Coordinates of C-alpha atoms in Angstrom, one line a residue:
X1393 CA 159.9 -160.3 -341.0
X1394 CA 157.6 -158.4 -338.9
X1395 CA 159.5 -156.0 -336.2
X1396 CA 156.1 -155.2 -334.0
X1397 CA 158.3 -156.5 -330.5
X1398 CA 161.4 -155.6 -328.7
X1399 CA 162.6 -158.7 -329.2
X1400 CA 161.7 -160.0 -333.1
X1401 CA 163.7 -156.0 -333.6
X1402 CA 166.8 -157.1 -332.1
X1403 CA 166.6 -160.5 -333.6
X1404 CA 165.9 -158.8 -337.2
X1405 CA 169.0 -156.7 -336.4
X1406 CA 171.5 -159.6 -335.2
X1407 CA 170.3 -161.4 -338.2
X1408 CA 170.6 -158.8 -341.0
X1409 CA 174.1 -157.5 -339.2
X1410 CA 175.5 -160.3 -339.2
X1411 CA 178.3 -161.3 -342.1
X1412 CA 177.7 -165.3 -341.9
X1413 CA 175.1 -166.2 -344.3
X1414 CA 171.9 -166.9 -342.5
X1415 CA 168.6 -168.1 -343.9
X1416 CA 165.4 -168.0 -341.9
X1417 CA 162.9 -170.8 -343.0
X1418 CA 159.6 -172.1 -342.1
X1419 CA 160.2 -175.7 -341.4
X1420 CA 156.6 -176.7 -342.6
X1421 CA 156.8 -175.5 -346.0
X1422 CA 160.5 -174.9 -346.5
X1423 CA 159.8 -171.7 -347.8
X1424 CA 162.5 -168.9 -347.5
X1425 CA 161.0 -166.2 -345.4
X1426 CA 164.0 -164.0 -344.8
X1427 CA 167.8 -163.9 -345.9
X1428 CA 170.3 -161.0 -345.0
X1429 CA 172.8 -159.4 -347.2
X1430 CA 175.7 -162.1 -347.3
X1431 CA 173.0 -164.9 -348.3
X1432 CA 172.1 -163.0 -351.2
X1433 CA 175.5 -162.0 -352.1
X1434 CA 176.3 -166.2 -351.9
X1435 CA 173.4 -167.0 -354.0
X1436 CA 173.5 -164.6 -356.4
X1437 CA 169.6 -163.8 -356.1
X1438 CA 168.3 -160.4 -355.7
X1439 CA 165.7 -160.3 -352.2
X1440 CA 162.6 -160.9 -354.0
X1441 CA 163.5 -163.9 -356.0
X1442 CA 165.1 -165.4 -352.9
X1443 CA 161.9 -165.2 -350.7
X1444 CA 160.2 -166.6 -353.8
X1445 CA 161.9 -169.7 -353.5
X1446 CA 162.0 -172.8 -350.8
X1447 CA 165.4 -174.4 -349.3
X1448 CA 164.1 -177.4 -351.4
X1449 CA 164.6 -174.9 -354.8
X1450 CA 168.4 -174.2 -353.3
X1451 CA 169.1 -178.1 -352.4
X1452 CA 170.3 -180.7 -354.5
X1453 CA 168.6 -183.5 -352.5
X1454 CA 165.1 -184.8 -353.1
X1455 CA 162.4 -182.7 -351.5
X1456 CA 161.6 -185.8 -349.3
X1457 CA 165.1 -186.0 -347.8
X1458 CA 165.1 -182.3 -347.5
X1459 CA 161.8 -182.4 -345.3
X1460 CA 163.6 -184.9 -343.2
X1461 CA 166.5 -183.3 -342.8
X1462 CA 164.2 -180.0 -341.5
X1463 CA 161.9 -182.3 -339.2
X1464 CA 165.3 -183.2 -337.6
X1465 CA 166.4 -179.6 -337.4
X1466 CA 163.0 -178.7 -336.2
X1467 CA 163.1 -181.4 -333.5
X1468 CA 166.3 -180.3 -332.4
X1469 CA 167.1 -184.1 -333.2
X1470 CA 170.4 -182.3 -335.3
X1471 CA 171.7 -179.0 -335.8
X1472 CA 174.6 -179.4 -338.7
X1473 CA 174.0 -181.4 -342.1
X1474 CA 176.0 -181.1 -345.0
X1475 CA 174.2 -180.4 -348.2
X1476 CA 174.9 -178.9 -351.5
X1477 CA 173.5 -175.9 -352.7
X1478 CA 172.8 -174.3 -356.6
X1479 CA 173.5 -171.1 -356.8
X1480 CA 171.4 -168.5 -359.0
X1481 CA 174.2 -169.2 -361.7
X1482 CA 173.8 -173.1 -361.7
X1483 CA 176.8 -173.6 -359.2
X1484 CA 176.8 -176.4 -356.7
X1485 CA 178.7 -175.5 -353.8
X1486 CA 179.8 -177.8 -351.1
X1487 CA 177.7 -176.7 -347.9
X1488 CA 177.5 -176.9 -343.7
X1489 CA 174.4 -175.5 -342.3
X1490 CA 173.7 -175.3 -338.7
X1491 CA 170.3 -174.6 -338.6
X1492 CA 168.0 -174.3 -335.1
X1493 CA 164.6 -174.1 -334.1
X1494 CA 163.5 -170.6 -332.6
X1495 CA 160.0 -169.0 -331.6
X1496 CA 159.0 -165.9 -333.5
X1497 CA 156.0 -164.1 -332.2
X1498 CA 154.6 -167.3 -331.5
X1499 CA 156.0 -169.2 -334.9
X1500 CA 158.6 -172.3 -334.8
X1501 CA 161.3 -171.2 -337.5
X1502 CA 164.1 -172.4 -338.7
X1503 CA 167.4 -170.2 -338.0
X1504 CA 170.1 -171.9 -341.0
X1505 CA 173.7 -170.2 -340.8
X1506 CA 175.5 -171.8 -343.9
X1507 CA 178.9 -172.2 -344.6
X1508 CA 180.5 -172.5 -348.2
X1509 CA 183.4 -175.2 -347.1
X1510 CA 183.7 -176.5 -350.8
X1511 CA 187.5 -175.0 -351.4
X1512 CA 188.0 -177.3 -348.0
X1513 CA 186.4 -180.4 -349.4
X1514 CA 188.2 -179.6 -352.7
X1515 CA 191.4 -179.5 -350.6
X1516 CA 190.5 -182.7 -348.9
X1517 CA 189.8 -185.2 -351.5
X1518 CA 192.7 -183.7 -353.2
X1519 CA 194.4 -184.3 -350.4
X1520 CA 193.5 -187.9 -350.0
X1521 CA 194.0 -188.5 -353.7
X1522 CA 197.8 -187.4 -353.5
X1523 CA 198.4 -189.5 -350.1
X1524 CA 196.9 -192.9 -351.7
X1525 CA 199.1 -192.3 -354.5
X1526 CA 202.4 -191.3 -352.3
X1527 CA 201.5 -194.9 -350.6
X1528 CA 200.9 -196.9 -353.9
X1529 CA 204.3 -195.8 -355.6
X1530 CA 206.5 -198.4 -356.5
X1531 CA 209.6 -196.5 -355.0
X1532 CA 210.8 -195.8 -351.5
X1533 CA 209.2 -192.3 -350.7
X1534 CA 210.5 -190.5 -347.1
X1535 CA 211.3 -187.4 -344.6
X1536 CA 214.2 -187.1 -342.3
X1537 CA 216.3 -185.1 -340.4
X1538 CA 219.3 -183.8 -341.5
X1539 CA 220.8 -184.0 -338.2
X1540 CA 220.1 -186.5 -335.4
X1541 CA 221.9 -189.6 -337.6
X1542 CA 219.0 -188.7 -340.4
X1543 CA 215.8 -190.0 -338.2
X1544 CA 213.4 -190.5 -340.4
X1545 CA 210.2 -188.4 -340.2
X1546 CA 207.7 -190.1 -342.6
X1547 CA 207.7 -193.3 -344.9
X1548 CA 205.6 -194.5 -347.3
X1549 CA 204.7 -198.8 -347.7
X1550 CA 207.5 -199.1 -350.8
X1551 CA 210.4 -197.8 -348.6
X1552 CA 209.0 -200.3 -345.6
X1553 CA 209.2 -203.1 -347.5
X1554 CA 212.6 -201.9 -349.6
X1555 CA 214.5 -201.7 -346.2
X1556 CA 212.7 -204.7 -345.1
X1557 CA 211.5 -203.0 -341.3
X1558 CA 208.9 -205.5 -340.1
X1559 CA 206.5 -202.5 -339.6
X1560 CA 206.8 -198.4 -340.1
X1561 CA 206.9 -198.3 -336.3
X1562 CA 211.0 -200.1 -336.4
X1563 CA 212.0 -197.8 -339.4
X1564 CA 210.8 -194.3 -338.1
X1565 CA 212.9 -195.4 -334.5
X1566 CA 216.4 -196.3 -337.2
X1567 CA 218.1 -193.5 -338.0
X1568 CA 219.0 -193.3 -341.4
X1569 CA 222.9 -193.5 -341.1
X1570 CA 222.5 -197.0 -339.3
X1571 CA 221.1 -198.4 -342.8
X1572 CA 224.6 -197.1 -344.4
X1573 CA 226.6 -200.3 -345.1
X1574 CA 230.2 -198.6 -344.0
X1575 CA 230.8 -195.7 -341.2
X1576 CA 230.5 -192.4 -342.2
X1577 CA 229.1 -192.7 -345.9
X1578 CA 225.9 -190.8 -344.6
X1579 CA 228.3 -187.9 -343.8
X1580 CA 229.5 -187.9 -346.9
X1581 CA 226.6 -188.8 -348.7
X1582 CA 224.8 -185.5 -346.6
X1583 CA 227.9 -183.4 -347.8
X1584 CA 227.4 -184.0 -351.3
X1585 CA 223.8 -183.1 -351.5
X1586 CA 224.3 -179.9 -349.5
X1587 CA 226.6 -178.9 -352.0
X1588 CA 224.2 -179.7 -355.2
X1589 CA 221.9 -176.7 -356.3
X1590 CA 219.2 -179.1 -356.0
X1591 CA 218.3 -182.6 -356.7
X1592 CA 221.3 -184.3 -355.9
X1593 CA 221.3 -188.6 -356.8
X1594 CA 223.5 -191.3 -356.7
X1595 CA 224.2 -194.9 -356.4
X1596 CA 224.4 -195.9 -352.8
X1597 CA 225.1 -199.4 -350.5
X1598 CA 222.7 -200.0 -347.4
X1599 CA 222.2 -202.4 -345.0
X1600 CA 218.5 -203.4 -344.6
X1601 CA 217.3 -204.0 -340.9
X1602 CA 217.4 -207.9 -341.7
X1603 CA 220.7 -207.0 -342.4
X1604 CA 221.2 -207.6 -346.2
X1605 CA 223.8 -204.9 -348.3
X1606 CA 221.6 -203.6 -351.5
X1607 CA 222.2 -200.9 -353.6
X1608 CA 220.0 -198.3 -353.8
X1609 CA 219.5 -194.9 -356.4
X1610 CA 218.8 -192.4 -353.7
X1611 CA 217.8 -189.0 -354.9
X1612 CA 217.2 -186.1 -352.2
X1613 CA 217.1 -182.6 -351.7
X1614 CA 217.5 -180.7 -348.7
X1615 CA 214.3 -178.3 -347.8
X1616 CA 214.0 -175.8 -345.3
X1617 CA 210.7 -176.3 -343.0
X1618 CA 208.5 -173.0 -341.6
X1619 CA 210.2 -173.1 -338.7
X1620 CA 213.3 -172.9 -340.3
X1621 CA 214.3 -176.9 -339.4
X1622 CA 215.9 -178.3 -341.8
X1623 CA 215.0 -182.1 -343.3
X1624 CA 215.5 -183.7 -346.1
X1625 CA 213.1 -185.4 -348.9
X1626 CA 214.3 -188.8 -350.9
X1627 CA 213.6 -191.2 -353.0
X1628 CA 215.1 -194.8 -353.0
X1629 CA 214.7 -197.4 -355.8
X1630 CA 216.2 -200.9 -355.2
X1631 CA 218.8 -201.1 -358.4
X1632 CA 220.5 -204.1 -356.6
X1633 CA 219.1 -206.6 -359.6
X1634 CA 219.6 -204.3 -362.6
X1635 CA 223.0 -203.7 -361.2
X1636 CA 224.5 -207.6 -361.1
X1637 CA 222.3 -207.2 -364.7
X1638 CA 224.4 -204.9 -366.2
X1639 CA 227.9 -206.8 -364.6
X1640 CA 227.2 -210.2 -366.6
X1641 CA 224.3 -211.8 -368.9
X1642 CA 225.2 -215.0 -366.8
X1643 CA 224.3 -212.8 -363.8
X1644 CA 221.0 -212.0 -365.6
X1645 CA 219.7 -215.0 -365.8
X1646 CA 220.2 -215.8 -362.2
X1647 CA 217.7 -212.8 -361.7
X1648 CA 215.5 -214.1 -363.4
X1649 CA 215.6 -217.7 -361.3
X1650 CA 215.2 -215.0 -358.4
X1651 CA 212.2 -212.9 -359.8
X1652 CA 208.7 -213.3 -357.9
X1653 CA 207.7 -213.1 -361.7
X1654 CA 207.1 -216.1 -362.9
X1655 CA 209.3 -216.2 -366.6
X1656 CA 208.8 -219.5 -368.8
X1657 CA 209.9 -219.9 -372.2
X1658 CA 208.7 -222.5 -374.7
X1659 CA 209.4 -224.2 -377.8
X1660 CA 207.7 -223.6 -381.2
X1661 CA 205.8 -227.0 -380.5
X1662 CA 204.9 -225.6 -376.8
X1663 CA 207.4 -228.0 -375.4
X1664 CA 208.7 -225.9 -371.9
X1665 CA 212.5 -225.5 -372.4
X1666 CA 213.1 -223.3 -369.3
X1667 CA 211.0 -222.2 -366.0
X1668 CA 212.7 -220.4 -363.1
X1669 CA 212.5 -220.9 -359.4
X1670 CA 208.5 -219.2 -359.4
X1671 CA 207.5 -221.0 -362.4
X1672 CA 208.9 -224.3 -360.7
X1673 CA 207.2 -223.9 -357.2
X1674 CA 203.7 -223.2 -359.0
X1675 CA 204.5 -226.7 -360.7
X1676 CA 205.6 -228.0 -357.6
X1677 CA 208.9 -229.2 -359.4
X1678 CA 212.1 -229.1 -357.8
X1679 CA 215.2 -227.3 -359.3
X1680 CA 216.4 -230.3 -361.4
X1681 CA 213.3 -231.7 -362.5
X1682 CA 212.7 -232.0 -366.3
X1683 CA 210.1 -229.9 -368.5
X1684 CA 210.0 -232.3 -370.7
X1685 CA 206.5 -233.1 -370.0
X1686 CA 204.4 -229.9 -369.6
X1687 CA 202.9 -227.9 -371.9
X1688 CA 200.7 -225.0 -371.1
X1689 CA 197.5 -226.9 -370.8
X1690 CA 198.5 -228.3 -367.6
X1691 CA 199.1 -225.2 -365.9
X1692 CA 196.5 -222.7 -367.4
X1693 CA 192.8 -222.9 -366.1
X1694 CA 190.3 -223.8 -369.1
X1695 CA 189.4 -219.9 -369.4
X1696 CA 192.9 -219.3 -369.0
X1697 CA 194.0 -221.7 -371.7
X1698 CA 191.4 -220.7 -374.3
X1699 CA 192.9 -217.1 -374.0
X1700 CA 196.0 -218.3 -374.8
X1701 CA 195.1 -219.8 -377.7
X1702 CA 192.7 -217.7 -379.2
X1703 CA 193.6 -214.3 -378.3
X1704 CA 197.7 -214.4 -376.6
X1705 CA 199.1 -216.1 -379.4
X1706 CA 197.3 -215.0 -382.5
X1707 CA 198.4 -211.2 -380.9
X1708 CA 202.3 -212.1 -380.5
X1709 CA 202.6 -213.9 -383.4
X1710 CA 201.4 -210.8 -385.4
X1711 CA 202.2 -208.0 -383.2
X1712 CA 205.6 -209.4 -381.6
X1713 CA 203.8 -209.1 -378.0
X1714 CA 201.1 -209.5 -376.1
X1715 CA 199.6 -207.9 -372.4
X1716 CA 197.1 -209.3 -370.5
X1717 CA 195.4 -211.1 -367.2
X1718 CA 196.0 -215.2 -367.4
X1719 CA 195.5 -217.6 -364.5
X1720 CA 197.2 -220.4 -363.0
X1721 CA 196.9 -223.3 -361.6
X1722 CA 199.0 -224.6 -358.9
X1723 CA 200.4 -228.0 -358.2
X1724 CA 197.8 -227.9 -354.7
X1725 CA 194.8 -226.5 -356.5
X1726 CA 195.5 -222.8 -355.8
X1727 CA 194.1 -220.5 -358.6
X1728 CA 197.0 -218.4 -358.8
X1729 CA 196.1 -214.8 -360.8
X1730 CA 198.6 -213.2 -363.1
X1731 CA 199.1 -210.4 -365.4
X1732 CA 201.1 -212.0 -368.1
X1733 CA 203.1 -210.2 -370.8
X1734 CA 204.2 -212.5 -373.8
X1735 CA 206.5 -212.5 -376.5
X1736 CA 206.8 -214.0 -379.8
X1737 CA 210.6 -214.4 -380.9
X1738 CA 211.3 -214.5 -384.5
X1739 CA 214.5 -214.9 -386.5
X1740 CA 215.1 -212.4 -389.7
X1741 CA 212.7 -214.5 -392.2
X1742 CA 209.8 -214.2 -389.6
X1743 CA 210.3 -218.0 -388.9
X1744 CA 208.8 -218.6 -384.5
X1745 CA 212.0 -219.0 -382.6
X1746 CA 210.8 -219.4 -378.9
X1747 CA 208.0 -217.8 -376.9
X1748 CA 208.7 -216.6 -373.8
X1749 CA 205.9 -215.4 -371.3
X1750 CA 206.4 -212.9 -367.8
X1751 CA 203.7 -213.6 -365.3
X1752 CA 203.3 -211.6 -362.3
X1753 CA 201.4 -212.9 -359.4
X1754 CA 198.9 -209.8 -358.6
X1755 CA 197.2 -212.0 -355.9
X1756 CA 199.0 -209.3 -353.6
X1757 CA 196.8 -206.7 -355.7
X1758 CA 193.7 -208.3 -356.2
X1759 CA 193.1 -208.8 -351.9
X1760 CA 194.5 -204.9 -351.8
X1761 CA 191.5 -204.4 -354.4
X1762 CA 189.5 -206.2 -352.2
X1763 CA 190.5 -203.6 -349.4
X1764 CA 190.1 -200.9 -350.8
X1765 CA 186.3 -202.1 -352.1
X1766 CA 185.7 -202.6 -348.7
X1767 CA 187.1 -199.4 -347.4
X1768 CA 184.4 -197.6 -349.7
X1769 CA 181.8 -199.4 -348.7
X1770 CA 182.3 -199.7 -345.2
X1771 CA 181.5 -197.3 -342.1
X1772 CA 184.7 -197.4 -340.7
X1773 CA 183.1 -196.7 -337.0
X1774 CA 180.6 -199.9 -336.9
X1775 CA 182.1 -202.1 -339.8
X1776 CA 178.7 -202.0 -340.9
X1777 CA 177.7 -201.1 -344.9
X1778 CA 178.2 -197.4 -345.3
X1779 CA 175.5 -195.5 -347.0
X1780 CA 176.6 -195.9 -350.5
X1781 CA 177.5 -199.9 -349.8
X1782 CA 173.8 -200.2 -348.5
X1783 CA 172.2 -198.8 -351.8
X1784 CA 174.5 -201.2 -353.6
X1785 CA 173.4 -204.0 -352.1
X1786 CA 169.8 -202.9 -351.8
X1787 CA 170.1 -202.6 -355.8
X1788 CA 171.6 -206.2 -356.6
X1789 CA 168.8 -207.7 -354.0
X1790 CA 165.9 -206.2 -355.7
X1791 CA 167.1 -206.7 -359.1
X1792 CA 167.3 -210.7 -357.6
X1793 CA 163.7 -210.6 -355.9
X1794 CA 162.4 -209.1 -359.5
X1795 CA 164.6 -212.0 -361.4
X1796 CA 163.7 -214.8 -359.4
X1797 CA 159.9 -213.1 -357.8
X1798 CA 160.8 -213.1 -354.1
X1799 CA 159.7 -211.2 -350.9
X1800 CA 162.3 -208.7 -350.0
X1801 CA 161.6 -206.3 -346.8
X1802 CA 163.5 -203.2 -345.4
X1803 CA 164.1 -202.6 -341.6
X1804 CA 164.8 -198.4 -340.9
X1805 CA 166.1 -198.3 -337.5
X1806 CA 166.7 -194.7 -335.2
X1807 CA 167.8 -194.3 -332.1
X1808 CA 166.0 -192.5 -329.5
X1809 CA 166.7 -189.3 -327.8
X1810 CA 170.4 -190.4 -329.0
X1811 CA 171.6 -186.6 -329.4
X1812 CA 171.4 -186.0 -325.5
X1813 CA 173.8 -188.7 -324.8
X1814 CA 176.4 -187.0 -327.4
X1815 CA 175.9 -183.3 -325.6
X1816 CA 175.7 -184.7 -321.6
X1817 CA 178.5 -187.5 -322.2
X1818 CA 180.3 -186.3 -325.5
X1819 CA 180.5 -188.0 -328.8
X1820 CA 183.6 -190.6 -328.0
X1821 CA 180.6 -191.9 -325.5
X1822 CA 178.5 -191.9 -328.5
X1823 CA 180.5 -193.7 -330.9
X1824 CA 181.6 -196.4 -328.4
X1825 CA 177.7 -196.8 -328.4
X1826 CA 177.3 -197.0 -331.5
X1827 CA 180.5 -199.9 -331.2
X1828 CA 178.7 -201.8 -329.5
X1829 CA 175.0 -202.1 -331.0
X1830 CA 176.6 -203.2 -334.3
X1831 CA 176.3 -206.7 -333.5
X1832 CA 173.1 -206.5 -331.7
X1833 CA 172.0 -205.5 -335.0
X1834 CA 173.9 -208.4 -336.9
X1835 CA 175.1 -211.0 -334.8
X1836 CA 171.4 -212.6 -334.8
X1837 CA 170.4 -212.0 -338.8
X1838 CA 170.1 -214.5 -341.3
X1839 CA 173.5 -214.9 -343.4
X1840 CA 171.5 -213.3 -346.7
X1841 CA 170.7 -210.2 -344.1
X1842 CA 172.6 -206.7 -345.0
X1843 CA 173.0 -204.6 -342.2
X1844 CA 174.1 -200.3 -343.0
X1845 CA 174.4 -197.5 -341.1
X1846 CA 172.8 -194.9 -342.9
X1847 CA 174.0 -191.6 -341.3
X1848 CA 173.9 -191.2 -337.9
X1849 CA 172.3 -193.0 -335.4
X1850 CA 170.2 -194.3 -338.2
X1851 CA 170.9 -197.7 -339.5
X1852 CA 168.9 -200.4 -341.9
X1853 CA 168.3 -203.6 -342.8
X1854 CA 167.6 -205.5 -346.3
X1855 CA 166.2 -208.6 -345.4
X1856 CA 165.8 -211.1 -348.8
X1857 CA 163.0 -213.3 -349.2
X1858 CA 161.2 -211.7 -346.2
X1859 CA 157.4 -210.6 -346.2
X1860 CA 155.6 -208.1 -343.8
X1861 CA 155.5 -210.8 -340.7
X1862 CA 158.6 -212.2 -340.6
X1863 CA 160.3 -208.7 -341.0
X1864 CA 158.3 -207.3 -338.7
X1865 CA 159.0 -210.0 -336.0
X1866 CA 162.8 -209.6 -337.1
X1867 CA 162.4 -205.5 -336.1
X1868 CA 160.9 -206.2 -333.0
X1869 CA 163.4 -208.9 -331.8
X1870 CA 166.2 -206.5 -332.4
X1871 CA 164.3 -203.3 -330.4
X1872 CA 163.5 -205.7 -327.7
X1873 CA 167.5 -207.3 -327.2
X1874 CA 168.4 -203.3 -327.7
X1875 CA 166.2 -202.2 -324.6
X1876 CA 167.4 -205.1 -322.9
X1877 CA 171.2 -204.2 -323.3
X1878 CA 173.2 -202.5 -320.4
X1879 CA 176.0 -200.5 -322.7
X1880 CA 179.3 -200.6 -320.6
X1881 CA 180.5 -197.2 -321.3
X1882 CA 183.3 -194.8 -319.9
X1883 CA 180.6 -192.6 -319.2
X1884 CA 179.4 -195.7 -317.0
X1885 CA 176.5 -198.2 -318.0
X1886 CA 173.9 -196.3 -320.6
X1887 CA 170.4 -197.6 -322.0
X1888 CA 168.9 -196.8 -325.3
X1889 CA 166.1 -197.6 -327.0
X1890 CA 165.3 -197.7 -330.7
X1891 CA 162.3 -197.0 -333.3
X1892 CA 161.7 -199.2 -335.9
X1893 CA 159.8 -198.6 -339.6
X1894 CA 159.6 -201.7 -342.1
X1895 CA 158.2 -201.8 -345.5
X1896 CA 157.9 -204.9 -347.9
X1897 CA 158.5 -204.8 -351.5
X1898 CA 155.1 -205.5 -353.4
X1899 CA 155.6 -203.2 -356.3
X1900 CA 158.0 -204.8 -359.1
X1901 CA 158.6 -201.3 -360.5
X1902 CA 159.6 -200.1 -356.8
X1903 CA 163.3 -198.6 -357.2
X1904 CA 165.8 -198.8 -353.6
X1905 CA 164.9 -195.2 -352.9
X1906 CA 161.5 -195.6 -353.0
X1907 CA 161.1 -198.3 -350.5
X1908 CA 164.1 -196.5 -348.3
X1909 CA 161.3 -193.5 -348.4
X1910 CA 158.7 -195.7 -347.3
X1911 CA 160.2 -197.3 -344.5
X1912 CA 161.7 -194.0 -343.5
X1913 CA 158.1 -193.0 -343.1
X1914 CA 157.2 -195.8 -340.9
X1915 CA 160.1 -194.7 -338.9
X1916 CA 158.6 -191.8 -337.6
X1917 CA 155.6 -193.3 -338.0
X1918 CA 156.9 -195.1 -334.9
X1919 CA 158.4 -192.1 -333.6
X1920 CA 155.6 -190.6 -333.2
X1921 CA 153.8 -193.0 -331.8
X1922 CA 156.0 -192.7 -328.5
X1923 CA 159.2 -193.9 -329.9
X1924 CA 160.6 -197.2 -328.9
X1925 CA 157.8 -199.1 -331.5
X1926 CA 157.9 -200.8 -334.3
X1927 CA 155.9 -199.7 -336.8
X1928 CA 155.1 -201.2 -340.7
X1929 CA 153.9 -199.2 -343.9

């Protein structure tokens, strides 16, 4: 860096003594042209070989995304981007760079400060990892006080549910020692844990909020918070079934008849001897109507049935049980899915006794599958496809329009000088925006149309068995009912305009990122034609 001015001398001393790691770039080429002290501590290069290398060297992104992302910078269109970086030793590290355009004796550069925040992404996926698991457990997990009648502090889904509280809302407002089915067992309960070294558990009655009396195994220990409050962390299975269990084996089999599960057990020949209460309302038979006449062809599906016959049974018979997914059908139609564990029941000589088969209905898990799916592949501001459900489906299309030899086009969309709304009216502004042009971009597509936001303000379209005309005409329908839109904003009523690029699939050997790069380029194709344009590559 030349110092031949006042001012590039103080900018070469704010920039070499500073202790963030800074990178100055020339946003043409992407070549490195300076780097102080911490960058080459971070990167592990000695000077020279730094300022050999371009930020496309350092990034683990193509070099066309990475000329994007500096065309943004330059433009002052962005200013922080999360990247990853390779280190001289091969490292990736997590990355935020807030890079800005500045004027050098004459020269636009880039000015990139870079952050290492990879122990903090570390720490947040782990994060998230241990909180879906705390909310998946099969027991009652939960905070309270150790005063204040116990209020609770923090429940997870399983202790909802256990003390049947029609939301979390109702059980965080209960105090704990109102679920205690006589006066004054919380006290004592309380007591007793205070005086165990640590875990302390036990067998205790409670009163749901529908006001039912279960037992519960409670386990708890009281912990000390950094404020010096005191709370105390538990965990509460129901044990009200295994306990009448253990009382009688008549008892028993009236759990059973209670179980969601549905239970079955059948004859040698396959004749149904028993069913309880689950098994009987799939069925649609009433509590003292025969078996006599089912076998299990009339309630598996034909898939179902086949794996019964050629896999289940085979597997029990020789292996004394067998695990596995089965499906059902109902006496209305209703494909009922279950995970099914069966067991082959043999007397000493080996001789088949009776079968008996568990079937739990994981409908339940299959929708909370379903959830989740759509959690991962949704943006959670717009509803629209996220970035990784948009290459997805942009995949499966074009692997259809190769299969079958149909058109298939790709809409890039960009809002225009959207970054001055976010600084003048701040980003809740933005994102109510952003709200709100979601369905301008969807309500009017064709139902095969899938519509992602992409990052940003930037959002595209995958339009199936459209060529260049038809998507083109699609683009400009949606800039022109986008320019036409008054958004109703707190900030009071905004208009925004968009840029449109679209590119058509022609190629069969074209991958999803190529034609994403192509459209991208008739996106600022259009931008810099003026912006609000369509424009087609």
């Amino acid at each position: 860096m030349s110092d031949t001015d006042p001012q590039t001398e103080m900018f070469r001393q704010m920039f070499h003594g500073s202790l963030a790691i800074k990178l100055l770039v020339d946003p043409d080429s992407g070549a490195i042209l300076d780097a102080n002290y911490a960058a080459l501590r971070f990167y592990g290069f000695s000077r020279e070989q730094l300022l050999a290398l371009r930020v496309i060297d350092l990034n683990t992104l193509s070099e066309t995304q990475v000329r994007a992302e500096m065309r943004a910078a330059r433009d002052a269109r962005r200013n922080c981007f999360q990247f990853q970086h390779r280190l001289a030793g091969g490292e990736i590290r997590d990355v935020e760079v807030y890079s800005s355009p500045l004027t050098l004796q004459g020269k636009t550069r880039l000015l990139s400060i870079i952050h290492d925040v990879t122990a903090r992404n570390d720490q947040e996926r782990e994060l998230s990892v241990l909180s879906d698991i705390v909310a998946n457990l099969p027991v009652g997990i939960y905070r309270s006080q150790v005063e204040d009648g116990g209020r609770f502090l923090s429940v997870n889904p399983e202790m909802v549910r256990l003390t049947e509280a029609e939301s979390e809302a109702e059980l965080l407002a209960t105090p704990a020692s109102r679920l205690y089915a006589n006066e004054g067992d919380r006290a004592a309960f309380v007591a007793r844990m205070k005086a165990a070294d640590d875990w302390h558990s036990e067998n205790v009655r409670l009163r749901t909020l529908r006001g039912n009396i279960r037992t519960f195994r409670v386990t708890v220990r009281q912990r000390q918070g950094e404020d010096g409050t005191a709370f105390i962390d538990g965990i509460t299975e129901d044990i009200t079934r295994l306990e009448a269990a253990e009382q009688s084996r008549e008892q028993l089999y009236e759990i059973i008849d209670a179980t969601p599960a549905i239970v079955g057990i059948s004859a040698p020949d396959g004749r149904l001897i028993y069913l309880n209460r689950a098994g009987r309302r799939v069925l649609g038979l009433g509590p003292n109507d025969p078996l006599s006449d089912y076998r299990p062809r009339r309630v598996h599906t034909e898939e179902s049935f086949r794996t019964l016959v050629e896999v289940a049974l085979p597997t029990a018979m020789e292996e004394g049980c067998w695990v596995g997914e089965m499906s059902f059908s109902s006496a209305n139609g209703e494909l009922i899915p279950v995970q099914t564990t069966l067991i082959a029941h043999k007397d000493a000589d080996g001789q088949l006794l009776r079968v008996s088969a568990v079937s739990i209905d994981v409908s339940s898990q299959k929708r909370r599958q379903q959830v989740l799916e759509q959690m991962a592949f949704r943006d959670s501001l717009t509803g629209l496809l996220n970035r990784r459900g948009f290459m997805r489906a942009l995949k499966d299309t074009l692997d259809d329009a190769r299969s079958h030899r149909m058109p298939l086009s790709i809409v890039m969309l960009d809002l225009d000088h959207f970054k001055p709304i976010n600084d003048r009216h701040g980003h809740d502004v933005g994102d109510e925006i952003l709200r709100k042009l979601a369905p301008l971009l969807s309500g009017r597509r064709r139902s095969d149309d899938l519509v992602g936001r992409l990052g940003g303000e930037e959002f595209g379209i995958i339009l199936p068995g459209a060529e260049r005309e038809n998507a083109v005409a699609i683009a400009e329908d949606i800039r022109e009912r986008v320019a036409a839109t008054e958004f109703q904003t707190r900030a009071g009523t905004l208009r925004i305009t968009l840029s449109g690029g679209v590119t058509s699939f022609t190629d069969r050997r074209e991958s999803g990122p190529t034609l994403l790069r192509r459209a991208d380029a008739a996106l600022y194709d259009a931008k810099a034609a003026g912006r609000n344009c369509v424009h087609w590559r």
